Coordinates of C-alpha atoms in Angstrom, one line a residue:
Chain K
M1 CA -11.5 18.1 -40.8
S2 CA -10.6 15.3 -38.7
K3 CA -12.7 12.4 -38.2
S4 CA -13.7 13.0 -34.9
D5 CA -15.6 16.5 -35.6
T6 CA -17.8 13.9 -38.7
P7 CA -21.4 13.2 -37.9
E8 CA -20.9 9.5 -37.2
K9 CA -18.5 10.3 -34.9
G10 CA -20.4 12.8 -32.7
I11 CA -23.0 10.2 -31.5
A12 CA -22.9 10.1 -28.2
S13 CA -22.0 6.9 -26.8
P14 CA -24.4 5.1 -24.4
S15 CA -23.7 5.2 -21.1
R16 CA -21.8 2.3 -19.8
R17 CA -24.8 1.8 -17.4
N18 CA -27.3 1.5 -20.5
L19 CA -24.6 -0.5 -22.5
L20 CA -25.0 -3.1 -19.3
K21 CA -28.5 -2.9 -18.9
A22 CA -28.8 -3.6 -22.5
G23 CA -26.2 -6.3 -22.2
L24 CA -28.5 -8.0 -19.4
A25 CA -31.5 -7.7 -21.0
A26 CA -30.1 -9.3 -24.3
G27 CA -27.9 -11.7 -22.9
G28 CA -27.8 -11.8 -18.7
L29 CA -24.7 -11.3 -18.4
A30 CA -23.4 -10.6 -14.8
A31 CA -23.8 -6.6 -14.1
T32 CA -21.3 -5.9 -12.3
A33 CA -18.7 -3.1 -12.1
G34 CA -15.9 -3.4 -14.7
F35 CA -17.2 -5.2 -17.4
A36 CA -18.4 -4.1 -20.6
R37 CA -16.4 -3.4 -23.8
A38 CA -19.7 -3.7 -25.4
A39 CA -18.4 -1.0 -28.2
E40 CA -19.2 -1.8 -31.9
P41 CA -16.0 -1.4 -34.8
D42 CA -16.0 1.3 -36.4
P43 CA -15.9 0.0 -40.3
Y44 CA -14.3 3.7 -41.4
N45 CA -11.2 2.1 -39.5
L46 CA -11.1 -1.5 -40.9
P47 CA -9.7 -2.8 -43.7
P48 CA -9.9 -1.9 -47.0
N49 CA -10.4 1.4 -45.4
V50 CA -7.0 3.4 -44.0
A51 CA -8.0 5.4 -40.4
D52 CA -7.1 8.2 -39.6
W53 CA -4.4 6.9 -37.3
S54 CA -2.7 6.0 -40.0
R55 CA -3.2 9.4 -42.1
Y56 CA -2.8 12.2 -39.4
L57 CA -0.1 13.1 -37.2
G58 CA -0.5 12.6 -33.6
V59 CA 0.8 14.2 -30.6
G60 CA 4.1 14.9 -30.1
V61 CA 6.3 14.4 -27.1
D62 CA 5.6 15.8 -23.9
N63 CA 2.0 15.6 -24.2
A64 CA 1.6 13.9 -21.3
P65 CA 4.9 14.3 -19.2
Y66 CA 3.9 11.5 -16.9
G67 CA 2.6 9.0 -19.2
M68 CA -1.1 7.7 -18.5
P69 CA -3.2 4.6 -20.0
S70 CA -5.0 4.7 -22.8
E71 CA -8.4 6.8 -22.6
H72 CA -9.9 3.2 -23.6
E73 CA -8.4 2.2 -20.4
S74 CA -10.7 4.1 -18.2
E75 CA -12.8 1.3 -16.8
V76 CA -8.9 -0.6 -15.2
V77 CA -9.0 1.5 -12.0
R78 CA -9.3 0.4 -8.0
R79 CA -12.8 -0.1 -7.1
S80 CA -14.7 -0.2 -3.5
V81 CA -17.3 -1.7 -1.4
E82 CA -18.7 1.2 0.6
W83 CA -20.5 -1.0 3.2
L84 CA -17.6 -2.6 4.3
T85 CA -16.3 0.2 6.0
A86 CA -17.5 3.0 8.2
S87 CA -15.3 5.4 7.0
R88 CA -13.4 6.4 3.7
E89 CA -10.2 7.6 5.9
S90 CA -10.3 3.9 7.2
S91 CA -11.0 1.9 4.4
I92 CA -9.8 -0.7 1.1
N93 CA -10.2 -0.8 -2.4
F94 CA -9.1 -3.3 -4.8
T95 CA -7.0 -4.1 -7.8
P96 CA -8.7 -5.0 -10.5
L97 CA -7.2 -8.3 -11.3
H98 CA -9.0 -9.5 -14.3
D99 CA -7.8 -6.6 -16.1
L100 CA -3.9 -7.3 -15.6
D101 CA -2.0 -9.7 -16.9
G102 CA 1.5 -10.8 -16.2
I103 CA 3.1 -11.0 -12.6
I104 CA 3.7 -7.0 -12.1
T105 CA 0.8 -5.2 -10.9
P106 CA 0.6 -1.0 -12.0
N107 CA 1.8 1.1 -9.3
G108 CA -1.6 3.3 -10.0
L109 CA -3.7 0.2 -9.8
C110 CA -2.2 -1.7 -6.1
F111 CA -5.1 -1.6 -3.8
E112 CA -5.4 1.0 -0.9
R113 CA -6.0 0.2 2.6
H114 CA -5.2 3.0 5.3
H115 CA -6.4 3.0 8.8
G116 CA -6.5 6.8 8.7
G117 CA -6.2 8.0 5.3
V118 CA -2.4 8.8 3.4
A119 CA -0.3 10.2 5.2
E120 CA 1.3 13.4 3.0
M121 CA 4.8 13.7 4.4
N122 CA 7.4 15.8 2.6
P123 CA 10.9 13.9 1.7
T124 CA 12.4 16.5 3.3
D125 CA 11.0 15.7 6.7
Y126 CA 11.0 12.2 6.9
R127 CA 13.0 10.9 9.4
L128 CA 13.6 7.4 10.6
M129 CA 14.0 6.6 14.2
I130 CA 15.7 3.1 15.5
N131 CA 15.4 3.1 19.1
G132 CA 14.9 0.3 22.2
L133 CA 17.4 -2.5 22.7
V134 CA 20.3 -0.8 20.2
D135 CA 23.7 0.3 20.9
K136 CA 22.7 3.5 19.8
P137 CA 19.3 4.8 18.9
L138 CA 19.5 6.4 15.6
I139 CA 17.8 8.9 12.9
F140 CA 18.3 8.6 9.4
T141 CA 16.7 10.7 6.8
L142 CA 15.5 9.2 3.6
E143 CA 19.1 10.6 1.8
D144 CA 20.7 8.3 4.8
L145 CA 18.8 5.5 3.7
K146 CA 19.4 6.0 -0.3
R147 CA 23.8 5.6 1.5
F148 CA 22.8 2.1 2.0
P149 CA 23.6 -1.1 -0.1
R150 CA 19.9 -1.3 -1.8
E151 CA 18.4 -4.7 -3.3
N152 CA 15.7 -5.0 -5.8
R153 CA 13.3 -7.5 -5.0
L154 CA 9.5 -8.6 -6.5
Y155 CA 7.1 -9.8 -3.8
F156 CA 3.4 -9.8 -3.4
L157 CA 1.7 -8.6 -0.8
E158 CA -1.6 -9.7 0.4
C159 CA -4.5 -8.7 2.7
A160 CA -4.8 -11.1 5.8
A161 CA -8.9 -10.2 5.0
N162 CA -8.5 -10.8 1.3
S163 CA -11.3 -13.0 0.3
G164 CA -12.4 -12.5 4.1
M165 CA -16.0 -11.5 2.8
E166 CA -15.9 -14.9 1.5
W167 CA -15.9 -17.2 4.6
R168 CA -19.9 -17.7 4.7
G169 CA -20.3 -18.1 1.6
A170 CA -20.1 -17.0 -2.5
Q171 CA -21.2 -12.8 -2.0
L172 CA -19.3 -10.8 -4.2
N173 CA -19.2 -11.1 -8.3
G174 CA -15.7 -10.5 -9.2
C175 CA -12.4 -11.1 -8.7
Q176 CA -11.5 -7.9 -8.3
F177 CA -13.6 -7.6 -4.8
T178 CA -12.9 -11.8 -4.0
H179 CA -9.3 -11.7 -4.4
G180 CA -8.2 -8.1 -4.9
M181 CA -6.1 -7.0 -2.1
V182 CA -3.1 -8.4 -3.8
H183 CA -0.7 -6.8 -5.5
C184 CA 2.9 -7.5 -6.5
V185 CA 5.7 -4.9 -7.1
M186 CA 9.7 -4.9 -7.5
Y187 CA 10.8 -3.0 -4.4
T188 CA 13.7 -1.2 -4.3
G189 CA 15.3 -0.5 -0.8
V190 CA 17.9 -1.3 2.2
P191 CA 17.7 -4.5 3.6
L192 CA 16.0 -4.2 7.3
K193 CA 19.0 -6.0 8.6
Y194 CA 21.8 -3.3 7.8
I195 CA 19.5 -0.8 9.5
L196 CA 19.5 -2.0 12.7
E197 CA 23.1 -3.3 12.6
E198 CA 23.7 0.3 12.0
A199 CA 22.6 0.7 15.4
G200 CA 23.2 -2.1 16.9
L201 CA 21.2 -4.9 18.5
K202 CA 21.7 -5.7 22.0
T203 CA 22.1 -9.6 22.9
N204 CA 18.4 -9.4 24.3
A205 CA 16.4 -8.0 21.2
K206 CA 13.9 -10.9 20.2
W207 CA 11.4 -8.4 19.0
I208 CA 10.8 -5.2 16.5
M209 CA 7.9 -3.0 16.5
P210 CA 7.7 -0.7 12.8
E211 CA 5.6 2.5 13.5
G212 CA 3.8 4.1 10.6
G213 CA 4.3 8.1 10.7
D214 CA 0.3 8.4 9.7
A215 CA -2.7 9.6 11.6
A216 CA -3.4 6.0 12.8
G217 CA 0.1 5.2 14.0
M218 CA 0.3 2.0 12.9
N219 CA 2.3 -0.6 14.8
R220 CA 3.1 -4.4 14.8
S221 CA 5.3 -6.3 16.1
V222 CA 7.8 -8.3 13.8
P223 CA 10.0 -11.1 15.6
I224 CA 13.9 -10.1 15.0
E225 CA 14.5 -13.5 12.8
K226 CA 12.0 -12.3 10.2
A227 CA 13.5 -8.6 10.9
L228 CA 17.1 -10.2 10.2
D229 CA 15.9 -12.6 7.3
D230 CA 14.3 -11.0 4.5
C231 CA 12.6 -7.8 5.2
M232 CA 13.7 -4.5 3.8
V233 CA 12.6 -0.4 3.9
A234 CA 11.6 0.1 0.5
F235 CA 11.8 3.8 -0.8
K236 CA 10.8 2.9 -4.5
M237 CA 8.1 0.4 -6.2
N238 CA 8.4 -0.6 -9.8
G239 CA 11.4 1.8 -9.9
E240 CA 9.8 4.9 -9.7
A241 CA 9.2 6.4 -6.1
L242 CA 6.3 4.9 -3.7
R243 CA 3.4 5.9 -4.6
P244 CA 1.3 8.1 -1.4
E245 CA -1.0 5.6 -1.1
Q246 CA 1.3 2.9 -0.8
G247 CA 3.8 4.8 2.1
Y248 CA 5.9 7.8 0.2
P249 CA 8.3 8.2 1.2
A250 CA 9.1 4.8 2.6
R251 CA 7.4 1.6 3.7
L252 CA 8.5 -1.9 5.3
V253 CA 8.5 -4.7 3.5
V254 CA 7.6 -8.2 4.8
P255 CA 7.8 -11.0 2.2
G256 CA 4.9 -13.5 2.9
W257 CA 3.7 -12.3 5.5
E258 CA 0.2 -10.3 5.7
G259 CA 0.0 -6.8 4.5
N260 CA -1.1 -5.1 7.4
M261 CA 2.8 -5.7 8.9
W262 CA 4.3 -3.7 5.5
V263 CA 4.0 -0.5 7.5
K264 CA 4.0 2.3 5.7
W265 CA 4.8 6.1 6.0
L266 CA 7.7 4.3 8.2
R267 CA 8.4 6.7 11.2
R268 CA 9.9 4.1 13.9
I269 CA 10.9 1.1 14.8
E270 CA 11.5 0.4 18.4
V271 CA 13.4 -3.0 19.5
G272 CA 12.0 -5.1 22.2
D273 CA 12.5 -8.1 23.9
Q274 CA 8.9 -9.1 23.8
P275 CA 5.9 -8.5 21.7
W276 CA 3.7 -5.3 22.0
H277 CA 0.1 -6.6 21.4
A278 CA -1.0 -3.9 19.9
R279 CA -4.2 -3.5 18.6
E280 CA -3.6 -4.5 14.8
E281 CA -2.5 -8.3 15.9
T282 CA -5.0 -8.4 19.2
S283 CA -8.4 -6.9 18.4
K284 CA -7.8 -7.1 14.6
Y285 CA -6.3 -10.1 12.2
T286 CA -6.4 -12.6 14.7
D287 CA -8.3 -16.0 13.3
L288 CA -11.3 -16.5 15.6
L289 CA -12.1 -19.8 15.4
A290 CA -15.6 -22.1 16.1
S291 CA -13.9 -23.1 19.8
G292 CA -14.4 -19.3 20.3
K293 CA -10.4 -19.3 20.9
A294 CA -8.5 -17.4 18.2
R295 CA -5.1 -18.0 16.6
R296 CA -2.9 -14.8 16.8
F297 CA 0.3 -13.9 15.4
T298 CA -0.7 -16.0 12.1
W299 CA 1.4 -14.2 9.6
V300 CA 2.3 -15.8 7.1
M301 CA -0.3 -16.1 3.8
D302 CA -0.5 -19.4 2.7
A303 CA -0.9 -20.4 -1.0
K304 CA -3.6 -19.4 -3.1
S305 CA -4.8 -19.1 -6.6
V306 CA -7.5 -17.5 -8.4
I307 CA -8.8 -17.1 -12.2
T308 CA -9.0 -13.9 -13.5
N309 CA -10.5 -14.5 -16.7
P310 CA -13.1 -16.0 -17.1
S311 CA -14.6 -14.1 -14.0
P312 CA -17.3 -12.4 -13.4
Q313 CA -16.3 -8.7 -14.4
A314 CA -14.6 -10.7 -17.6
P315 CA -16.9 -12.7 -19.2
I316 CA -16.8 -14.7 -22.6
T317 CA -17.7 -12.4 -25.3
H318 CA -16.5 -14.6 -28.2
G319 CA -18.4 -17.8 -28.1
K320 CA -17.5 -21.1 -27.8
G321 CA -14.1 -22.3 -29.6
Q322 CA -10.1 -21.2 -28.7
T323 CA -10.4 -19.7 -25.4
V324 CA -7.7 -18.5 -22.8
L325 CA -8.1 -19.2 -18.8
T326 CA -5.8 -17.2 -16.9
G327 CA -5.0 -16.3 -13.2
L328 CA -2.7 -15.5 -10.6
A329 CA -1.0 -18.2 -7.6
W330 CA 1.1 -16.9 -5.2
S331 CA 2.3 -18.4 -1.7
G332 CA 4.0 -16.4 1.3
N333 CA 6.2 -19.9 2.0
G334 CA 7.8 -19.8 -1.4
R335 CA 7.6 -20.5 -5.2
V336 CA 5.4 -21.8 -6.4
T337 CA 5.4 -25.0 -8.1
R338 CA 2.2 -26.1 -10.0
V339 CA -1.4 -25.4 -10.8
D340 CA -3.9 -27.7 -11.3
V341 CA -6.9 -26.3 -13.2
T342 CA -10.7 -27.9 -13.4
L343 CA -13.5 -27.0 -16.2
D344 CA -15.5 -29.4 -14.4
G345 CA -16.1 -28.6 -10.9
G346 CA -13.5 -30.8 -9.7
K347 CA -14.5 -34.0 -11.5
N348 CA -10.9 -33.9 -13.4
W349 CA -7.8 -31.2 -13.3
H350 CA -5.4 -30.4 -15.7
Q351 CA -2.3 -29.0 -14.9
A352 CA -1.9 -25.1 -15.9
R353 CA 1.0 -23.7 -17.8
I354 CA 2.6 -21.2 -15.3
D355 CA 4.7 -18.6 -17.7
G356 CA 6.8 -15.7 -16.8
P357 CA 9.6 -15.7 -14.0
S358 CA 8.8 -18.4 -10.7
L359 CA 10.0 -16.5 -7.7
P360 CA 9.3 -17.3 -4.1
K361 CA 6.9 -14.9 -2.8
A362 CA 5.5 -13.2 -5.7
L363 CA 2.7 -14.0 -7.9
H364 CA 2.8 -16.2 -10.6
R365 CA 0.8 -16.2 -13.7
F366 CA -1.1 -19.1 -15.2
Y367 CA -2.7 -20.2 -18.4
F368 CA -4.8 -23.2 -19.8
E369 CA -6.3 -22.9 -23.5
F370 CA -9.1 -24.9 -23.7
D371 CA -11.6 -25.4 -26.8
W372 CA -15.2 -24.3 -25.3
D373 CA -18.1 -25.9 -26.4
G374 CA -20.4 -23.9 -25.1
S375 CA -21.6 -25.4 -22.2
D376 CA -21.8 -24.5 -18.8
L377 CA -18.4 -24.6 -16.9
L378 CA -17.3 -24.8 -13.1
L379 CA -14.0 -23.2 -12.8
Q380 CA -11.4 -24.0 -10.0
S381 CA -7.8 -23.6 -9.7
R382 CA -5.6 -24.7 -6.9
A383 CA -1.6 -23.9 -6.3
Y384 CA 1.1 -25.6 -4.7
D385 CA 3.8 -24.3 -3.6
D386 CA 7.7 -25.5 -2.5
T387 CA 6.9 -26.9 1.0
G388 CA 4.3 -29.5 0.0
Y389 CA 1.1 -27.2 0.6
V390 CA -1.5 -27.6 -1.7
Q391 CA -4.6 -24.7 -1.5
P392 CA -7.6 -26.5 0.6
T393 CA -10.9 -26.1 -0.5
K394 CA -12.9 -23.9 1.2
D395 CA -15.0 -26.3 3.1
E396 CA -12.3 -27.9 4.1
L397 CA -10.9 -24.6 5.7
R398 CA -14.6 -24.1 7.4
A399 CA -14.8 -27.4 8.7
V400 CA -11.3 -26.9 10.6
R401 CA -12.0 -22.6 11.5
G402 CA -15.6 -22.5 11.2
E403 CA -16.5 -19.5 9.4
N404 CA -16.1 -16.4 11.9
S405 CA -12.2 -15.9 10.8
I406 CA -12.8 -13.4 9.0
Y407 CA -8.7 -13.9 8.0
H408 CA -6.7 -16.1 5.8
N409 CA -9.4 -17.2 3.5
N410 CA -7.1 -19.5 0.6
G411 CA -9.7 -21.6 0.0
I412 CA -10.3 -22.7 -4.2
Q413 CA -12.5 -20.3 -5.3
T414 CA -15.4 -21.5 -7.9
W415 CA -16.4 -19.5 -11.2
H416 CA -19.6 -20.7 -12.8
V417 CA -19.6 -20.2 -16.6
M418 CA -22.8 -20.1 -18.1
A419 CA -24.2 -20.8 -21.3
N420 CA -24.0 -17.2 -22.6
G421 CA -20.5 -16.4 -21.7
G422 CA -21.9 -14.8 -18.4
V423 CA -19.6 -15.7 -15.2
E424 CA -20.6 -15.7 -11.8
N425 CA -19.4 -16.9 -8.5
V426 CA -20.8 -19.7 -6.6
E427 CA -19.6 -22.9 -4.1
I428 CA -20.2 -26.1 -5.2
S429 CA -20.5 -29.4 -3.8
Chain L
M1 CA 47.9 15.7 -13.7
S2 CA 48.3 12.9 -15.5
R3 CA 45.0 10.4 -15.9
F4 CA 46.9 7.9 -13.9
L5 CA 47.7 10.4 -10.9
K6 CA 43.6 11.7 -10.9
V7 CA 42.4 7.8 -10.3
L8 CA 45.1 7.4 -7.3
T9 CA 43.9 11.1 -6.1
V10 CA 40.2 9.9 -6.6
A11 CA 40.5 6.2 -5.2
A12 CA 42.9 7.9 -2.2
G13 CA 39.4 9.9 -1.0
V14 CA 37.1 6.7 -1.1
S15 CA 37.3 4.0 1.7
L16 CA 36.5 0.5 0.8
V17 CA 33.1 0.0 0.8
A18 CA 33.2 -3.2 -1.2
G19 CA 32.0 -5.3 1.7
A20 CA 29.7 -3.2 2.9
A21 CA 26.7 -6.1 3.0
G22 CA 26.6 -6.8 6.3
A23 CA 29.9 -5.3 7.2
G24 CA 28.8 -3.2 10.0
K25 CA 29.0 0.4 10.7
L26 CA 28.8 2.8 7.6
G27 CA 28.8 6.0 9.6
L28 CA 25.1 6.4 8.4
G29 CA 22.4 8.2 10.5
T30 CA 22.7 10.7 13.7
E31 CA 22.5 9.7 17.2
A32 CA 18.4 10.2 18.5
T33 CA 18.6 12.8 21.5
P34 CA 16.6 11.5 24.5
E35 CA 14.3 14.3 24.0
E36 CA 13.7 13.7 20.4
I37 CA 13.0 10.0 21.2
A38 CA 10.8 10.8 24.3
G39 CA 8.6 12.9 21.6
W40 CA 8.2 9.3 19.5
N41 CA 8.3 7.0 22.0
I42 CA 4.7 6.3 22.5
D43 CA 4.1 2.3 22.6
V44 CA 2.6 0.7 25.8
R45 CA 3.4 -2.8 26.0
P46 CA 1.5 -5.2 28.3
D47 CA 4.4 -5.3 31.0
G48 CA 3.7 -1.8 31.5
Q49 CA 6.4 -0.4 29.4
G50 CA 5.8 2.7 28.3
L51 CA 3.6 4.0 30.3
P52 CA 3.5 7.6 30.8
E53 CA 2.7 8.9 34.6
G54 CA -0.2 9.8 35.3
R55 CA -4.0 9.2 36.4
G56 CA -7.8 9.1 36.1
T57 CA -11.0 8.2 37.4
V58 CA -14.1 6.0 35.7
A59 CA -15.8 9.4 36.2
E60 CA -13.5 11.8 35.0
G61 CA -13.4 9.6 31.9
E62 CA -17.2 9.5 31.3
V63 CA -16.7 13.5 30.8
V64 CA -13.9 13.0 28.2
F65 CA -15.7 10.1 26.7
A66 CA -18.6 12.1 25.7
E67 CA -17.1 14.9 24.7
Q68 CA -14.3 12.8 22.0
C69 CA -15.8 9.6 21.3
A70 CA -19.3 9.3 21.6
V71 CA -19.9 10.5 18.9
C72 CA -18.6 7.6 17.0
H73 CA -18.6 5.1 19.8
G74 CA -21.8 6.1 21.6
D75 CA -22.2 6.9 25.1
F76 CA -22.2 3.7 26.2
A77 CA -19.4 2.3 24.4
E78 CA -22.3 0.6 22.5
G79 CA -21.0 2.0 19.0
A80 CA -22.9 4.7 16.3
G81 CA -23.6 3.3 13.5
R82 CA -20.9 1.3 11.6
W83 CA -18.3 2.2 13.9
P84 CA -17.1 -0.3 16.5
V85 CA -18.7 -1.7 19.6
L86 CA -15.9 -1.3 22.3
A87 CA -18.3 -2.7 25.1
G88 CA -20.5 -5.9 25.8
G89 CA -20.3 -8.8 23.6
W90 CA -20.1 -11.2 26.4
D91 CA -20.3 -14.9 25.4
T92 CA -20.2 -14.0 21.4
L93 CA -17.5 -15.2 20.4
K94 CA -18.5 -18.9 19.7
S95 CA -21.4 -17.5 18.2
Q96 CA -22.6 -17.0 14.4
H97 CA -22.1 -13.1 15.2
P98 CA -19.3 -12.4 17.2
V99 CA -19.2 -9.1 19.0
K100 CA -15.7 -8.3 20.0
T101 CA -14.9 -5.6 22.6
I102 CA -12.6 -4.5 24.5
G103 CA -14.4 -6.9 27.1
S104 CA -15.3 -9.6 25.6
Y105 CA -11.8 -9.9 22.7
W106 CA -9.0 -7.5 23.6
P107 CA -6.9 -9.7 25.6
Y108 CA -4.3 -6.9 27.5
L109 CA -5.2 -3.6 28.7
S110 CA -2.0 -1.9 27.7
T111 CA -3.4 -2.3 23.9
V112 CA -6.6 -0.1 24.9
Y113 CA -3.8 2.9 26.0
D114 CA -1.9 2.3 23.2
Y115 CA -4.0 2.3 20.7
I116 CA -6.4 5.1 22.3
Y117 CA -3.2 7.5 22.7
R118 CA -1.7 7.0 19.3
S119 CA -4.6 7.0 17.1
M120 CA -7.6 8.3 18.6
P121 CA -10.0 10.4 18.9
F122 CA -9.7 9.6 14.7
G123 CA -8.8 12.7 13.3
N124 CA -7.0 14.2 15.9
A125 CA -4.1 11.6 17.3
Q126 CA -2.0 11.9 19.6
S127 CA -3.3 15.2 21.5
L128 CA -5.4 13.1 24.5
T129 CA -3.1 14.2 27.2
P130 CA -1.7 10.9 29.6
D131 CA -4.4 11.9 32.0
Q132 CA -7.1 11.9 29.9
T133 CA -6.3 8.7 28.3
Y134 CA -6.0 7.2 31.7
A135 CA -9.5 8.2 32.3
I136 CA -11.1 7.3 28.9
V137 CA -9.3 3.5 29.7
A138 CA -10.9 3.7 33.3
Y139 CA -14.2 4.3 31.5
L140 CA -13.7 1.7 29.1
L141 CA -13.1 -1.0 32.0
Y142 CA -15.9 0.3 34.0
M143 CA -18.3 -0.3 31.0
N144 CA -17.1 -3.4 30.3
D145 CA -17.4 -4.6 34.1
V146 CA -14.3 -5.3 34.2
V147 CA -13.9 -2.4 37.5
T148 CA -17.5 -1.8 39.1
D149 CA -16.5 0.8 41.4
D150 CA -17.7 4.0 39.7
E151 CA -14.6 6.1 41.7
F152 CA -12.0 3.4 40.4
E153 CA -8.9 5.7 39.7
L154 CA -6.6 4.0 36.9
S155 CA -2.9 5.2 36.7
N156 CA 0.2 4.0 35.7
E157 CA 1.0 2.4 39.3
N158 CA -2.1 -0.3 39.3
F159 CA -2.2 -0.9 35.4
T160 CA -0.5 -3.7 35.2
S161 CA -2.8 -5.3 38.1
I162 CA -5.4 -5.3 35.7
R163 CA -6.3 -8.1 33.6
M164 CA -8.7 -8.5 31.1
P165 CA -11.3 -11.5 31.1
N166 CA -9.9 -13.2 27.7
E167 CA -6.6 -13.1 27.7
D168 CA -6.4 -16.7 27.9
G169 CA -8.6 -17.2 24.6
F170 CA -5.5 -16.6 22.0
I171 CA -3.5 -19.8 20.6
E172 CA -0.9 -19.6 18.5
D173 CA -0.4 -20.2 14.9
D174 CA -0.7 -24.0 14.1
R175 CA -1.1 -23.5 10.5
P176 CA -1.0 -25.4 8.5
D177 CA -4.0 -27.0 9.1
T178 CA -4.9 -29.1 5.8
P179 CA -3.2 -31.7 4.6
L180 CA 0.4 -31.5 2.6
V181 CA 1.0 -33.1 -0.3
S182 CA 2.5 -35.7 0.9
E183 CA -0.6 -36.5 3.2
V184 CA -3.2 -36.4 0.8
E185 CA -2.2 -36.7 -3.2
P186 CA -4.9 -34.8 -4.6
C187 CA -7.1 -36.1 -7.1
M188 CA -6.7 -35.4 -11.2
T189 CA -9.6 -37.7 -13.0
D190 CA -12.8 -38.9 -12.0
C191 CA -12.6 -37.3 -8.6
K192 CA -16.7 -37.3 -8.1
D193 CA -19.5 -38.1 -9.7
E194 CA -21.9 -35.3 -9.1
V195 CA -21.5 -31.7 -8.7
K196 CA -24.0 -29.4 -7.7
I197 CA -24.1 -25.1 -7.2
T198 CA -24.6 -25.3 -3.5
K199 CA -24.5 -21.3 -3.0
R200 CA -24.6 -18.2 -5.3
A201 CA -23.0 -14.4 -5.3
R202 CA -26.3 -13.3 -6.9
I203 CA -28.3 -14.4 -4.3
L204 CA -27.0 -11.2 -1.4
D205 CA -26.2 -9.2 -4.5
V206 CA -23.7 -7.4 -2.5
T207 CA -21.4 -6.3 -5.7
P208 CA -21.1 -2.9 -6.4
D209 CA -22.4 -1.4 -9.1
E210 CA -20.5 1.4 -11.5
D211 CA -21.7 4.0 -9.5
G212 CA -20.2 2.2 -6.4
D213 CA -23.7 1.9 -4.9
T214 CA -25.2 -1.1 -3.7
A215 CA -28.6 -3.2 -2.8
G216 CA -26.1 -4.8 -0.3
I217 CA -26.1 -5.6 3.2
S218 CA -23.4 -5.2 5.8
V219 CA -21.7 -8.6 6.7
D220 CA -19.6 -7.5 9.9

C-alpha cells in the first residue's frame, strides 16, 4: 500500500482560498493571488523517519514525454487582471516574477499580450514576405530562414505599459501585476540585416514596417538603423520553438525597445522611406504629457528594477533573522552596472550584489542579504546603466510627464514589509 | 574510393559560405510575384501610399457602421461597454481623464483606414471592401466633426486633403528627462530625515484574487 492511501494522507487539504482567509485572520498577511505556501510538514517524511520517496520506485522515463513542473508548483502561473481589457483576445497577462529566480524566464511563464488572439500558424504554410524599397521582393519559408547564419542572444522584452496602472498611485498588490509584463529568454534566429540584404535595400530605404500574420495584423515602423543593428527574426526561445503565444513560428526581436514592436507571427516586412504612423504608434504607445502634447516613437525601455522577494505575493514567512532580498533590473540602453537597495524608505542605501551574467538589454538578478529585526521596512531598488542613467522616482517622472502617460513608467517601486511579514504596495514621501 | 577522395568530392559540392555573415546574397527565398504582394500589401501611409481605388459616403458609412461596428463602438462611435470610444473627447487631453479618439487624438487619417482594413471588424479582419472602408472612415470623420456635410464622399482622390485636428499634438521622444548620474550623484546615507507612507494599493483593492475576480474599478 502506498502511503497516499493511508487515512492521514486522505484528509482533504483545505482549499487555497480557505488558507488565504485563515492566513488573513491569523496574521493579516496580504491576501493576493499567488501567495500561500502554508502547508504543514508531514512528520512521516522527516528524520528520523524514511519517506516513501526514499523507499519505493518512482515513475519511469517517458511518464511525461514533455516534462512539466512539480505539482507542488501549480501556483506558479501567469495571471491576468480582467478589468483591464474589454476582451480576452485583445488582452494581457503577467509573468509571476515573485516565483522565479535567475535571469531566464521559462517559456510557459512569459507574459502574453495579444491584439487579436493567438494566431494558429502551421510551419509548412508559414511565409515571410519582404517588399517595398528592395531590389528584389522575396518570400521565405521557415526552412529558408533556417538556412541563414544564426545567432543566439539573451534579451528582455518589456511591454511599454508595464507598471502603467501605477501612474496615479499604488494600485496592485503584487510584482506580478505591477512589473510582470517583462520576460527574458535566449532567442535563436537570423540577424534581420541578413534577410534585408538578401532582398537588397535601395538607397532610399529609411524605415521598415514589420507586420504580423495574426488577426490584428500588428504593424509598426522601425527605423532602418535599428533594423540593421541588432534586430533578429527568431524562431527559437530558450532552445525550443517559439511558443504559439510568443509568435510561433517566427517573430521579430527588437532588443531594448518596447515589446509591441517585437511583431509576432511575422508575415511581412515592407521597406519604405518614411514611417507609417500605424495605430499602435499614434493612438496607442504614445506618451501623453500634462501639456496635452504626446511623445511619439518612444521606443527605448529605460533602466528599471523591482524587488521580487519580498513582495506582496511573497511575504516573509520565516520571521526575523537572516533574510534574502532579491530582484530584477534591466535597461534597454545597455548593461545594468549597479543596483542600490534601501530598507528604510530611502534614508540609507546599500549596493546590491548582481549575480549571474550581466548582458546588455537582458535581465540582471540582484541580491541583498540582511538580518531582519522584525520591524517595518520600506523596500526600494534603483538601477543604473552603462549610459549613466539612474532609475528615477515615480514623483520625478510625474513632475516631468504628469499622470496620463500610461506607458514607460520606470519609477522606483516601494514595498512596505509589516512586522508580521506581510508586504503591501505603497508610495512614500 | 579512398577516404581522402571522398572528402575532396564532398568539398567540391560546397561553395564557400564561411564569410556568410553579411556577405550578401545566399540565394535564399523566392521572388515574390506582383499578385502575391498585392494580396498582402495592405498598409496605408499618411502620404496616401497604399490607398486602393474606391469611395464611400457618410450615409453609406452609417449603414455599414451600424451593421459591422456599432455592437462594440456604439451607433454614434461613442463606445459600448469597455470598447473604444471613437468620437468626441475634444479638449480632454490635459484633463484627469483624457478621451483619446480619432478626432481628439489621432494625427493622421491614413491610420484610420489602415487599422480598420487590417484588423476590423474584430474577429473578421480584412473582410471589408475598399468602398466599405472608405465609407466607414467618412462616417467617422463626420461623427468627429472633421467633415460636416453628411453627403461628403471620401475616396482615394480626396483622401490626403483631409487634415486631422491633433496632427500637431505630437513631439519626438526627448528622454532622458530625469537627471543622469553625472548631473546628480544619488545620495547613499542620511538622505532624508523622515519617511511617510502616502499611498496604499489596498485602498483601491483592485488586485485580482485567486479566481481572477476583483472588487476593483476600471482605470482607463
